[in-house]
Amino acid sequence: MRTSQNLLNTVKEIPADAVVISHQLMIRAGLIRKLAAGLYTWLPLGLRVLRKVEAIVREEMDRAGALEVLMPALQPAELWQETGRWEKYGPELARLKDRHDRDFCLGPTHEEIITDLARNEIKSYKQLPITYYQIQTKFRDEIRPRFGVMRCREFIMKDAYSFHLSQESLQETYDLMHQAYTTIFTRFGLKFRAVIADSGSIGGAVSHEFHVLAESGEDAIAFSDGSDYAANIEKAEVVMPKGSRAKAGVELKKVSTPSQHSIEDVSQFFNAPVQQCLKTLVVKGDDGSLVALLLRGDHVLNPIKAEKIEGVAVPLTFASDAEIIQSCHCKPGSIGPINLNIKIIADRSVTLMSDFVCGANEDGQHFTGVNWERDLSLPNHIEDIRTVVEGDISPDGQGQLHIARGIEVGHIFQLGTKYSESMKAGIINEDGKNQTMIMGCYGIGISRVVASAIEQNHDARGIIWPVSLAPFQVAICPMNLHKSERLKLAAEKLYQDLLKAGIEVLFDDRKVRAGFMFSDMELIGIPHCIVISDRGLEAGMVEYKSRTSEQNEEIPLEGILAFLQ
Ligand code: ATP
Ligand code: MG
Ligand code: MG
Ligand code: MG
């Protein structure tokens, strides 16, 4: 394509709401434009990248034997009522009514719809196992849409669903999908990790997330240096090393999540001003767990998902890594601790120290004398206490755990019969008996992959696309194209030759200065750039610039095609 066809929409200004680099660069490079909070238009250049992601996902899903379908985004409430999720899903579900006053929602996910399809369509056990997938628009009315297309309200997801007669068959497909995901993220050219995950509101027992590793990631993941063990911290188990200071009279089995939430997030949840939330500890006993929440700088080290927090914000001041013993009080009737003593033992961990009384989730029900240092019998719903920290021993006993940050780009689940049972998706099995189908589901955030690729691959000048996701592989940058007929002909011929060779090439035929051209090409992240000038042509040479190297190379014009291939 030619830049003169108005393909580029690069801009200098960074919008105030763009706090992460991928969001800033996607706006500056002209990949997306904001319509409203969490709603974005994909411009031509951005759409090319999105389509690349889709194409790789589609190829690998097809290769894994999944069948592509396309389900409606608009979904009748009845199906959601069958599974009980119409009530349970909460405000993230975008609900609406049609002209006859019937309830509908815009699908945040498609378990109900696919299960309805399967119960009608799958007639014989001989059709199983079967996997359907789609690449389609999802709607989630996120409490705080942010980071551009990373967390938006309308986004593209690949979602796949499998149906089985036996757990063994589900495991087989699950493993196949796990492998397909590994191939997909490898083909993207991204550094990633598969981790054990919590299955959240989708449900099911076994679940893995795929994370693109990036400092700005909202999730923290723990992985072992001595084995394959890797888990989202909200799911990671901690084994207390012998002699550790945090060793208490209790076995601390489950651990919590230092997932990152912004101060604004928390302030919104607690309906408190930002200043008040800064360096605040919030503790809450929610249906089952006692939770400590610590804010430092602009990060919240938070043992649970922010959505679940309701409690009291307790103003405290402390220095990082200091030993802090403080008392705090909760409002009458609210959930929270009274007299809580806290000790920060490392950057990411909070230990509850001596005697405290904690509030419970029922009025007037308090636990007294809870003490982590001595023997105590814990009320069994209080267990989420300790965050995995750098250097903890891996639960498999092999190696030490390290903490990295990640962006969740894929999530696979073994659903079991959660949906098929409530929706009566059964089948007559080989023995002539009716049997509920067993299900798996497998998502990839197509739009989020684009942002996470940038988050992982950029420099001060702009995006550095992995070749497989680049909107164009090669850019042709002619110097003073409009001043030389010979250059015009040579550049045009080179463009045509590259096109014929099947290379995706962007011909910068604008009347702009060389510096302007280069900075645009660097900003939009084209991996290879060929600079062609009148002077070079005299010697039969062109200049080659790689996006990842400072050094330019002189290449004979004749050999450039072979060089690029
Ligand atoms: P998150 O924890 O980031 O809210 P999720 O666990 O709610 O994500 P899933 O239900 O597992 O998301 O959906 C599958 C995939 O869809 C996610 O792994 C993610 O890549 C993508 N995704 C989820 N929510 C959004 C969103 N609001 N904007 C863009 N992509 C999203
Ligand atoms: Mg979510
Ligand atoms: Mg998640
Ligand atoms: Mg998820």
PDB file of C-alpha atoms in Angstrom, residues 66-315:
ATOM      1  CA  ALA A  66     -12.167 -26.890  16.119  1.00  0.00           C
ATOM      2  CA  LEU A  67     -15.155 -25.844  13.968  1.00  0.00           C
ATOM      3  CA  GLU A  68     -15.752 -22.158  13.341  1.00  0.00           C
ATOM      4  CA  VAL A  69     -19.227 -20.760  14.000  1.00  0.00           C
ATOM      5  CA  LEU A  70     -20.546 -17.242  14.523  1.00  0.00           C
ATOM      6  CA  MET A  71     -23.062 -16.690  17.298  1.00  0.00           C
ATOM      7  CA  PRO A  72     -25.183 -13.579  17.893  1.00  0.00           C
ATOM      8  CA  ALA A  73     -23.843 -10.924  20.233  1.00  0.00           C
ATOM      9  CA  LEU A  74     -27.424 -10.200  21.309  1.00  0.00           C
ATOM     10  CA  GLN A  75     -28.608 -12.946  23.636  1.00  0.00           C
ATOM     11  CA  PRO A  76     -32.036 -13.670  25.127  1.00  0.00           C
ATOM     12  CA  ALA A  77     -32.248 -13.489  28.922  1.00  0.00           C
ATOM     13  CA  GLU A  78     -34.042 -16.855  29.120  1.00  0.00           C
ATOM     14  CA  LEU A  79     -30.847 -18.787  28.484  1.00  0.00           C
ATOM     15  CA  TRP A  80     -29.003 -16.825  31.164  1.00  0.00           C
ATOM     16  CA  GLN A  81     -31.892 -17.449  33.542  1.00  0.00           C
ATOM     17  CA  GLU A  82     -31.565 -21.186  32.928  1.00  0.00           C
ATOM     18  CA  THR A  83     -28.008 -21.166  34.283  1.00  0.00           C
ATOM     19  CA  GLY A  84     -28.760 -18.582  36.971  1.00  0.00           C
ATOM     20  CA  ARG A  85     -26.202 -16.178  35.591  1.00  0.00           C
ATOM     21  CA  TRP A  86     -28.815 -13.539  34.730  1.00  0.00           C
ATOM     22  CA  GLU A  87     -28.868 -12.771  38.462  1.00  0.00           C
ATOM     23  CA  LYS A  88     -25.301 -13.682  39.326  1.00  0.00           C
ATOM     24  CA  TYR A  89     -23.321 -11.954  36.621  1.00  0.00           C
ATOM     25  CA  GLY A  90     -23.738  -8.470  38.028  1.00  0.00           C
ATOM     26  CA  PRO A  91     -23.368  -5.028  36.467  1.00  0.00           C
ATOM     27  CA  GLU A  92     -20.684  -6.091  33.966  1.00  0.00           C
ATOM     28  CA  LEU A  93     -23.481  -7.707  31.949  1.00  0.00           C
ATOM     29  CA  ALA A  94     -24.882  -5.173  29.476  1.00  0.00           C
ATOM     30  CA  ARG A  95     -28.634  -5.708  29.660  1.00  0.00           C
ATOM     31  CA  LEU A  96     -31.300  -4.263  27.412  1.00  0.00           C
ATOM     32  CA  LYS A  97     -34.911  -4.728  26.381  1.00  0.00           C
ATOM     33  CA  ASP A  98     -36.375  -5.160  22.949  1.00  0.00           C
ATOM     34  CA  ARG A  99     -39.487  -3.309  21.701  1.00  0.00           C
ATOM     35  CA  HIS A 100     -41.704  -6.028  23.214  1.00  0.00           C
ATOM     36  CA  ASP A 101     -40.140  -5.439  26.611  1.00  0.00           C
ATOM     37  CA  ARG A 102     -38.275  -8.744  26.529  1.00  0.00           C
ATOM     38  CA  ASP A 103     -34.918  -8.935  28.303  1.00  0.00           C
ATOM     39  CA  PHE A 104     -31.700  -9.380  26.402  1.00  0.00           C
ATOM     40  CA  CYS A 105     -28.013  -8.927  27.035  1.00  0.00           C
ATOM     41  CA  LEU A 106     -24.995  -8.239  24.908  1.00  0.00           C
ATOM     42  CA  GLY A 107     -22.831 -11.318  25.358  1.00  0.00           C
ATOM     43  CA  PRO A 108     -19.758 -11.002  27.576  1.00  0.00           C
ATOM     44  CA  THR A 109     -19.121 -14.715  26.856  1.00  0.00           C
ATOM     45  CA  HIS A 110     -21.130 -17.449  25.130  1.00  0.00           C
ATOM     46  CA  GLU A 111     -21.463 -20.528  27.366  1.00  0.00           C
ATOM     47  CA  GLU A 112     -25.261 -20.306  27.424  1.00  0.00           C
ATOM     48  CA  ILE A 113     -25.576 -19.845  23.677  1.00  0.00           C
ATOM     49  CA  ILE A 114     -23.211 -22.661  22.724  1.00  0.00           C
ATOM     50  CA  THR A 115     -24.788 -25.041  25.241  1.00  0.00           C
ATOM     51  CA  ASP A 116     -28.172 -24.284  23.711  1.00  0.00           C
ATOM     52  CA  LEU A 117     -26.727 -25.006  20.276  1.00  0.00           C
ATOM     53  CA  ALA A 118     -25.154 -28.254  21.451  1.00  0.00           C
ATOM     54  CA  ARG A 119     -28.284 -29.581  23.149  1.00  0.00           C
ATOM     55  CA  ASN A 120     -30.210 -29.068  19.912  1.00  0.00           C
ATOM     56  CA  GLU A 121     -27.530 -29.968  17.418  1.00  0.00           C
ATOM     57  CA  ILE A 122     -25.618 -32.895  18.891  1.00  0.00           C
ATOM     58  CA  LYS A 123     -27.745 -35.953  18.387  1.00  0.00           C
ATOM     59  CA  SER A 124     -25.364 -38.841  18.834  1.00  0.00           C
ATOM     60  CA  TYR A 125     -22.517 -39.674  21.160  1.00  0.00           C
ATOM     61  CA  LYS A 126     -20.676 -40.508  17.969  1.00  0.00           C
ATOM     62  CA  GLN A 127     -20.401 -36.755  17.266  1.00  0.00           C
ATOM     63  CA  LEU A 128     -18.351 -36.303  20.422  1.00  0.00           C
ATOM     64  CA  PRO A 129     -15.916 -34.911  21.191  1.00  0.00           C
ATOM     65  CA  ILE A 130     -16.649 -31.712  19.304  1.00  0.00           C
ATOM     66  CA  THR A 131     -15.125 -28.238  19.605  1.00  0.00           C
ATOM     67  CA  TYR A 132     -16.735 -25.071  18.253  1.00  0.00           C
ATOM     68  CA  TYR A 133     -15.075 -21.669  18.138  1.00  0.00           C
ATOM     69  CA  GLN A 134     -15.817 -18.141  17.007  1.00  0.00           C
ATOM     70  CA  ILE A 135     -13.976 -14.853  16.684  1.00  0.00           C
ATOM     71  CA  GLN A 136     -16.503 -12.259  17.714  1.00  0.00           C
ATOM     72  CA  THR A 137     -17.321  -9.080  19.559  1.00  0.00           C
ATOM     73  CA  LYS A 138     -17.877  -9.300  23.304  1.00  0.00           C
ATOM     74  CA  PHE A 139     -19.414  -6.721  25.622  1.00  0.00           C
ATOM     75  CA  ARG A 140     -18.473  -6.206  29.233  1.00  0.00           C
ATOM     76  CA  ASP A 141     -19.557  -3.101  31.073  1.00  0.00           C
ATOM     77  CA  GLU A 142     -16.242  -2.937  32.937  1.00  0.00           C
ATOM     78  CA  ILE A 143     -16.368  -0.844  36.092  1.00  0.00           C
ATOM     79  CA  ARG A 144     -13.320   0.999  34.926  1.00  0.00           C
ATOM     80  CA  PRO A 145     -12.469   0.592  31.262  1.00  0.00           C
ATOM     81  CA  ARG A 146      -8.844   1.586  30.784  1.00  0.00           C
ATOM     82  CA  PHE A 147      -5.541   1.086  29.037  1.00  0.00           C
ATOM     83  CA  GLY A 148      -7.138   1.510  25.615  1.00  0.00           C
ATOM     84  CA  VAL A 149      -8.131  -1.788  24.018  1.00  0.00           C
ATOM     85  CA  MET A 150      -6.560  -3.716  26.882  1.00  0.00           C
ATOM     86  CA  ARG A 151      -9.646  -3.370  29.057  1.00  0.00           C
ATOM     87  CA  CYS A 152     -12.524  -2.070  27.046  1.00  0.00           C
ATOM     88  CA  ARG A 153     -16.263  -2.509  27.016  1.00  0.00           C
ATOM     89  CA  GLU A 154     -16.483  -3.879  23.491  1.00  0.00           C
ATOM     90  CA  PHE A 155     -13.662  -6.111  22.292  1.00  0.00           C
ATOM     91  CA  ILE A 156     -12.877  -9.040  20.052  1.00  0.00           C
ATOM     92  CA  MET A 157     -12.453 -12.440  21.633  1.00  0.00           C
ATOM     93  CA  LYS A 158     -11.833 -15.873  20.254  1.00  0.00           C
ATOM     94  CA  ASP A 159     -13.939 -18.218  22.333  1.00  0.00           C
ATOM     95  CA  ALA A 160     -14.042 -21.965  21.877  1.00  0.00           C
ATOM     96  CA  TYR A 161     -16.199 -24.579  23.608  1.00  0.00           C
ATOM     97  CA  SER A 162     -15.781 -28.352  23.661  1.00  0.00           C
ATOM     98  CA  PHE A 163     -18.272 -31.127  24.487  1.00  0.00           C
ATOM     99  CA  HIS A 164     -17.415 -34.589  25.770  1.00  0.00           C
ATOM    100  CA  LEU A 165     -18.720 -37.854  27.132  1.00  0.00           C
ATOM    101  CA  SER A 166     -15.907 -38.400  29.601  1.00  0.00           C
ATOM    102  CA  GLN A 167     -13.442 -36.485  31.735  1.00  0.00           C
ATOM    103  CA  GLU A 168     -10.608 -38.250  29.851  1.00  0.00           C
ATOM    104  CA  SER A 169     -11.902 -36.879  26.584  1.00  0.00           C
ATOM    105  CA  LEU A 170     -12.162 -33.366  28.065  1.00  0.00           C
ATOM    106  CA  GLN A 171      -8.606 -33.650  29.371  1.00  0.00           C
ATOM    107  CA  GLU A 172      -7.409 -34.673  25.906  1.00  0.00           C
ATOM    108  CA  THR A 173      -8.992 -31.646  24.220  1.00  0.00           C
ATOM    109  CA  TYR A 174      -7.873 -29.372  27.055  1.00  0.00           C
ATOM    110  CA  ASP A 175      -4.280 -30.531  26.537  1.00  0.00           C
ATOM    111  CA  LEU A 176      -4.654 -30.055  22.786  1.00  0.00           C
ATOM    112  CA  MET A 177      -5.913 -26.488  23.311  1.00  0.00           C
ATOM    113  CA  HIS A 178      -3.127 -25.788  25.797  1.00  0.00           C
ATOM    114  CA  GLN A 179      -0.694 -26.888  23.096  1.00  0.00           C
ATOM    115  CA  ALA A 180      -2.478 -24.836  20.404  1.00  0.00           C
ATOM    116  CA  TYR A 181      -2.280 -21.754  22.659  1.00  0.00           C
ATOM    117  CA  THR A 182       1.436 -22.350  23.152  1.00  0.00           C
ATOM    118  CA  THR A 183       1.856 -22.493  19.365  1.00  0.00           C
ATOM    119  CA  ILE A 184      -0.268 -19.365  18.888  1.00  0.00           C
ATOM    120  CA  PHE A 185       1.655 -17.211  21.379  1.00  0.00           C
ATOM    121  CA  THR A 186       4.959 -18.536  20.034  1.00  0.00           C
ATOM    122  CA  ARG A 187       3.863 -17.586  16.506  1.00  0.00           C
ATOM    123  CA  PHE A 188       2.962 -14.112  17.758  1.00  0.00           C
ATOM    124  CA  GLY A 189       6.611 -13.812  18.755  1.00  0.00           C
ATOM    125  CA  LEU A 190       5.732 -12.816  22.324  1.00  0.00           C
ATOM    126  CA  LYS A 191       7.284 -13.807  25.632  1.00  0.00           C
ATOM    127  CA  PHE A 192       4.539 -15.533  27.565  1.00  0.00           C
ATOM    128  CA  ARG A 193       3.787 -18.028  30.310  1.00  0.00           C
ATOM    129  CA  ALA A 194       0.946 -20.443  30.969  1.00  0.00           C
ATOM    130  CA  VAL A 195      -0.061 -20.363  34.629  1.00  0.00           C
ATOM    131  CA  ILE A 196      -2.496 -22.167  36.911  1.00  0.00           C
ATOM    132  CA  ALA A 197      -5.493 -19.876  37.307  1.00  0.00           C
ATOM    133  CA  ASP A 198      -8.667 -19.219  39.189  1.00  0.00           C
ATOM    134  CA  SER A 199     -11.744 -19.928  37.108  1.00  0.00           C
ATOM    135  CA  GLY A 200     -13.691 -16.888  38.346  1.00  0.00           C
ATOM    136  CA  SER A 201     -17.286 -16.345  37.269  1.00  0.00           C
ATOM    137  CA  ILE A 202     -16.994 -18.679  34.277  1.00  0.00           C
ATOM    138  CA  GLY A 203     -16.641 -21.605  36.676  1.00  0.00           C
ATOM    139  CA  GLY A 204     -15.088 -25.057  36.569  1.00  0.00           C
ATOM    140  CA  ALA A 205     -12.246 -26.747  38.397  1.00  0.00           C
ATOM    141  CA  VAL A 206      -9.133 -26.842  36.239  1.00  0.00           C
ATOM    142  CA  SER A 207      -8.015 -23.666  34.544  1.00  0.00           C
ATOM    143  CA  HIS A 208      -4.917 -22.026  33.045  1.00  0.00           C
ATOM    144  CA  GLU A 209      -4.228 -18.480  31.965  1.00  0.00           C
ATOM    145  CA  PHE A 210      -1.747 -17.393  29.324  1.00  0.00           C
ATOM    146  CA  HIS A 211       0.091 -14.225  30.223  1.00  0.00           C
ATOM    147  CA  VAL A 212       2.195 -11.974  28.069  1.00  0.00           C
ATOM    148  CA  LEU A 213       5.045 -10.892  30.317  1.00  0.00           C
ATOM    149  CA  ALA A 214       5.201  -7.128  30.782  1.00  0.00           C
ATOM    150  CA  GLU A 215       6.049  -4.862  33.695  1.00  0.00           C
ATOM    151  CA  SER A 216       2.781  -3.005  33.287  1.00  0.00           C
ATOM    152  CA  GLY A 217       0.699  -6.199  33.588  1.00  0.00           C
ATOM    153  CA  GLU A 218      -2.258  -6.045  35.972  1.00  0.00           C
ATOM    154  CA  ASP A 219      -1.633  -9.573  37.214  1.00  0.00           C
ATOM    155  CA  ALA A 220       1.260 -11.002  39.163  1.00  0.00           C
ATOM    156  CA  ILE A 221       2.390 -14.510  38.433  1.00  0.00           C
ATOM    157  CA  ALA A 222       4.643 -16.757  40.465  1.00  0.00           C
ATOM    158  CA  PHE A 223       6.865 -19.274  38.735  1.00  0.00           C
ATOM    159  CA  SER A 224       9.465 -21.719  39.963  1.00  0.00           C
ATOM    160  CA  ASP A 225      13.098 -21.716  38.880  1.00  0.00           C
ATOM    161  CA  GLY A 226      13.328 -25.434  39.580  1.00  0.00           C
ATOM    162  CA  SER A 227      10.248 -26.856  37.854  1.00  0.00           C
ATOM    163  CA  ASP A 228       7.393 -26.046  35.485  1.00  0.00           C
ATOM    164  CA  TYR A 229       5.229 -24.761  38.333  1.00  0.00           C
ATOM    165  CA  ALA A 230       3.689 -21.392  37.479  1.00  0.00           C
ATOM    166  CA  ALA A 231       0.520 -19.856  38.836  1.00  0.00           C
ATOM    167  CA  ASN A 232      -1.391 -16.628  38.945  1.00  0.00           C
ATOM    168  CA  ILE A 233      -0.647 -15.297  42.404  1.00  0.00           C
ATOM    169  CA  GLU A 234      -4.323 -15.362  43.290  1.00  0.00           C
ATOM    170  CA  LYS A 235      -4.046 -19.121  42.870  1.00  0.00           C
ATOM    171  CA  ALA A 236      -0.432 -19.717  43.894  1.00  0.00           C
ATOM    172  CA  GLU A 237       0.160 -21.761  46.974  1.00  0.00           C
ATOM    173  CA  VAL A 238       2.815 -20.854  49.375  1.00  0.00           C
ATOM    174  CA  VAL A 239       4.911 -23.312  51.267  1.00  0.00           C
ATOM    175  CA  MET A 240       6.487 -21.633  54.205  1.00  0.00           C
ATOM    176  CA  PRO A 241      10.217 -22.191  54.274  1.00  0.00           C
ATOM    177  CA  LYS A 242      11.579 -23.617  57.514  1.00  0.00           C
ATOM    178  CA  GLY A 243      12.566 -20.989  60.039  1.00  0.00           C
ATOM    179  CA  SER A 244      10.805 -18.264  58.176  1.00  0.00           C
ATOM    180  CA  ARG A 245       9.751 -15.280  60.196  1.00  0.00           C
ATOM    181  CA  ALA A 246       6.271 -15.632  58.888  1.00  0.00           C
ATOM    182  CA  LYS A 247       5.965 -19.180  60.113  1.00  0.00           C
ATOM    183  CA  ALA A 248       2.962 -19.140  62.320  1.00  0.00           C
ATOM    184  CA  GLY A 249       1.024 -21.571  64.391  1.00  0.00           C
ATOM    185  CA  VAL A 250      -1.046 -22.247  61.343  1.00  0.00           C
ATOM    186  CA  GLU A 251      -0.283 -23.669  58.017  1.00  0.00           C
ATOM    187  CA  LEU A 252      -0.825 -20.896  55.561  1.00  0.00           C
ATOM    188  CA  LYS A 253      -2.120 -22.756  52.606  1.00  0.00           C
ATOM    189  CA  LYS A 254      -3.891 -20.395  50.355  1.00  0.00           C
ATOM    190  CA  VAL A 255      -2.417 -17.151  49.285  1.00  0.00           C
ATOM    191  CA  SER A 256      -3.495 -13.979  47.868  1.00  0.00           C
ATOM    192  CA  THR A 257      -3.049 -11.754  44.898  1.00  0.00           C
ATOM    193  CA  PRO A 258      -0.890  -8.739  44.701  1.00  0.00           C
ATOM    194  CA  SER A 259      -2.756  -7.754  41.587  1.00  0.00           C
ATOM    195  CA  GLN A 260      -2.312  -4.188  40.579  1.00  0.00           C
ATOM    196  CA  HIS A 261      -5.144  -1.821  40.956  1.00  0.00           C
ATOM    197  CA  SER A 262      -4.810   1.863  40.740  1.00  0.00           C
ATOM    198  CA  ILE A 263      -5.494   4.175  43.586  1.00  0.00           C
ATOM    199  CA  GLU A 264      -8.455   5.521  41.642  1.00  0.00           C
ATOM    200  CA  ASP A 265      -9.890   2.040  41.515  1.00  0.00           C
ATOM    201  CA  VAL A 266      -9.825   1.671  45.214  1.00  0.00           C
ATOM    202  CA  SER A 267     -10.983   5.144  45.865  1.00  0.00           C
ATOM    203  CA  GLN A 268     -13.968   4.412  43.666  1.00  0.00           C
ATOM    204  CA  PHE A 269     -14.715   1.211  45.523  1.00  0.00           C
ATOM    205  CA  PHE A 270     -14.531   2.781  48.905  1.00  0.00           C
ATOM    206  CA  ASN A 271     -16.121   5.969  47.880  1.00  0.00           C
ATOM    207  CA  ALA A 272     -13.210   7.753  49.485  1.00  0.00           C
ATOM    208  CA  PRO A 273     -10.971  10.450  48.103  1.00  0.00           C
ATOM    209  CA  VAL A 274      -7.732   9.353  46.532  1.00  0.00           C
ATOM    210  CA  GLN A 275      -5.662  10.978  49.240  1.00  0.00           C
ATOM    211  CA  GLN A 276      -7.424   8.982  51.877  1.00  0.00           C
ATOM    212  CA  CYS A 277      -6.797   5.749  50.052  1.00  0.00           C
ATOM    213  CA  LEU A 278      -3.145   6.418  49.643  1.00  0.00           C
ATOM    214  CA  LYS A 279      -1.182   4.178  51.952  1.00  0.00           C
ATOM    215  CA  THR A 280      -4.263   2.738  53.404  1.00  0.00           C
ATOM    216  CA  LEU A 281      -4.807  -0.716  54.639  1.00  0.00           C
ATOM    217  CA  VAL A 282      -8.195  -2.233  54.165  1.00  0.00           C
ATOM    218  CA  VAL A 283      -9.208  -5.436  55.758  1.00  0.00           C
ATOM    219  CA  LYS A 284     -12.389  -7.269  55.262  1.00  0.00           C
ATOM    220  CA  GLY A 285     -13.964 -10.564  56.071  1.00  0.00           C
ATOM    221  CA  ASP A 286     -15.971 -11.432  53.018  1.00  0.00           C
ATOM    222  CA  ASP A 287     -17.947 -14.681  52.801  1.00  0.00           C
ATOM    223  CA  GLY A 288     -15.067 -16.776  53.759  1.00  0.00           C
ATOM    224  CA  SER A 289     -11.855 -14.919  53.876  1.00  0.00           C
ATOM    225  CA  LEU A 290      -9.979 -12.321  55.768  1.00  0.00           C
ATOM    226  CA  VAL A 291      -8.172 -10.015  53.507  1.00  0.00           C
ATOM    227  CA  ALA A 292      -5.514  -7.419  53.901  1.00  0.00           C
ATOM    228  CA  LEU A 293      -5.091  -4.813  51.272  1.00  0.00           C
ATOM    229  CA  LEU A 294      -2.084  -2.635  51.090  1.00  0.00           C
ATOM    230  CA  LEU A 295      -1.450   0.335  48.905  1.00  0.00           C
ATOM    231  CA  ARG A 296       1.970   1.582  48.154  1.00  0.00           C
ATOM    232  CA  GLY A 297       2.902   4.269  45.686  1.00  0.00           C
ATOM    233  CA  ASP A 298       0.314   4.014  42.987  1.00  0.00           C
ATOM    234  CA  HIS A 299      -0.099   0.289  43.311  1.00  0.00           C
ATOM    235  CA  VAL A 300      -2.404  -1.704  45.417  1.00  0.00           C
ATOM    236  CA  LEU A 301      -1.076  -4.960  46.682  1.00  0.00           C
ATOM    237  CA  ASN A 302      -4.348  -6.634  46.857  1.00  0.00           C
ATOM    238  CA  PRO A 303      -5.081 -10.163  47.878  1.00  0.00           C
ATOM    239  CA  ILE A 304      -8.396 -10.382  46.083  1.00  0.00           C
ATOM    240  CA  LYS A 305     -10.100  -9.049  43.052  1.00  0.00           C
ATOM    241  CA  ALA A 306     -11.107  -5.466  43.515  1.00  0.00           C
ATOM    242  CA  GLU A 307     -14.632  -6.251  42.418  1.00  0.00           C
ATOM    243  CA  LYS A 308     -15.149  -8.305  45.526  1.00  0.00           C
ATOM    244  CA  ILE A 309     -13.965  -5.728  47.986  1.00  0.00           C
ATOM    245  CA  GLU A 310     -16.384  -4.098  50.275  1.00  0.00           C
ATOM    246  CA  GLY A 311     -15.182  -3.029  53.586  1.00  0.00           C
ATOM    247  CA  VAL A 312     -13.573  -0.258  55.489  1.00  0.00           C
ATOM    248  CA  ALA A 313     -10.709   1.889  54.479  1.00  0.00           C
ATOM    249  CA  VAL A 314      -8.410   2.354  57.408  1.00  0.00           C
ATOM    250  CA  PRO A 315      -6.039   5.268  57.238  1.00  0.00           C
TER     251      PRO A 315
END
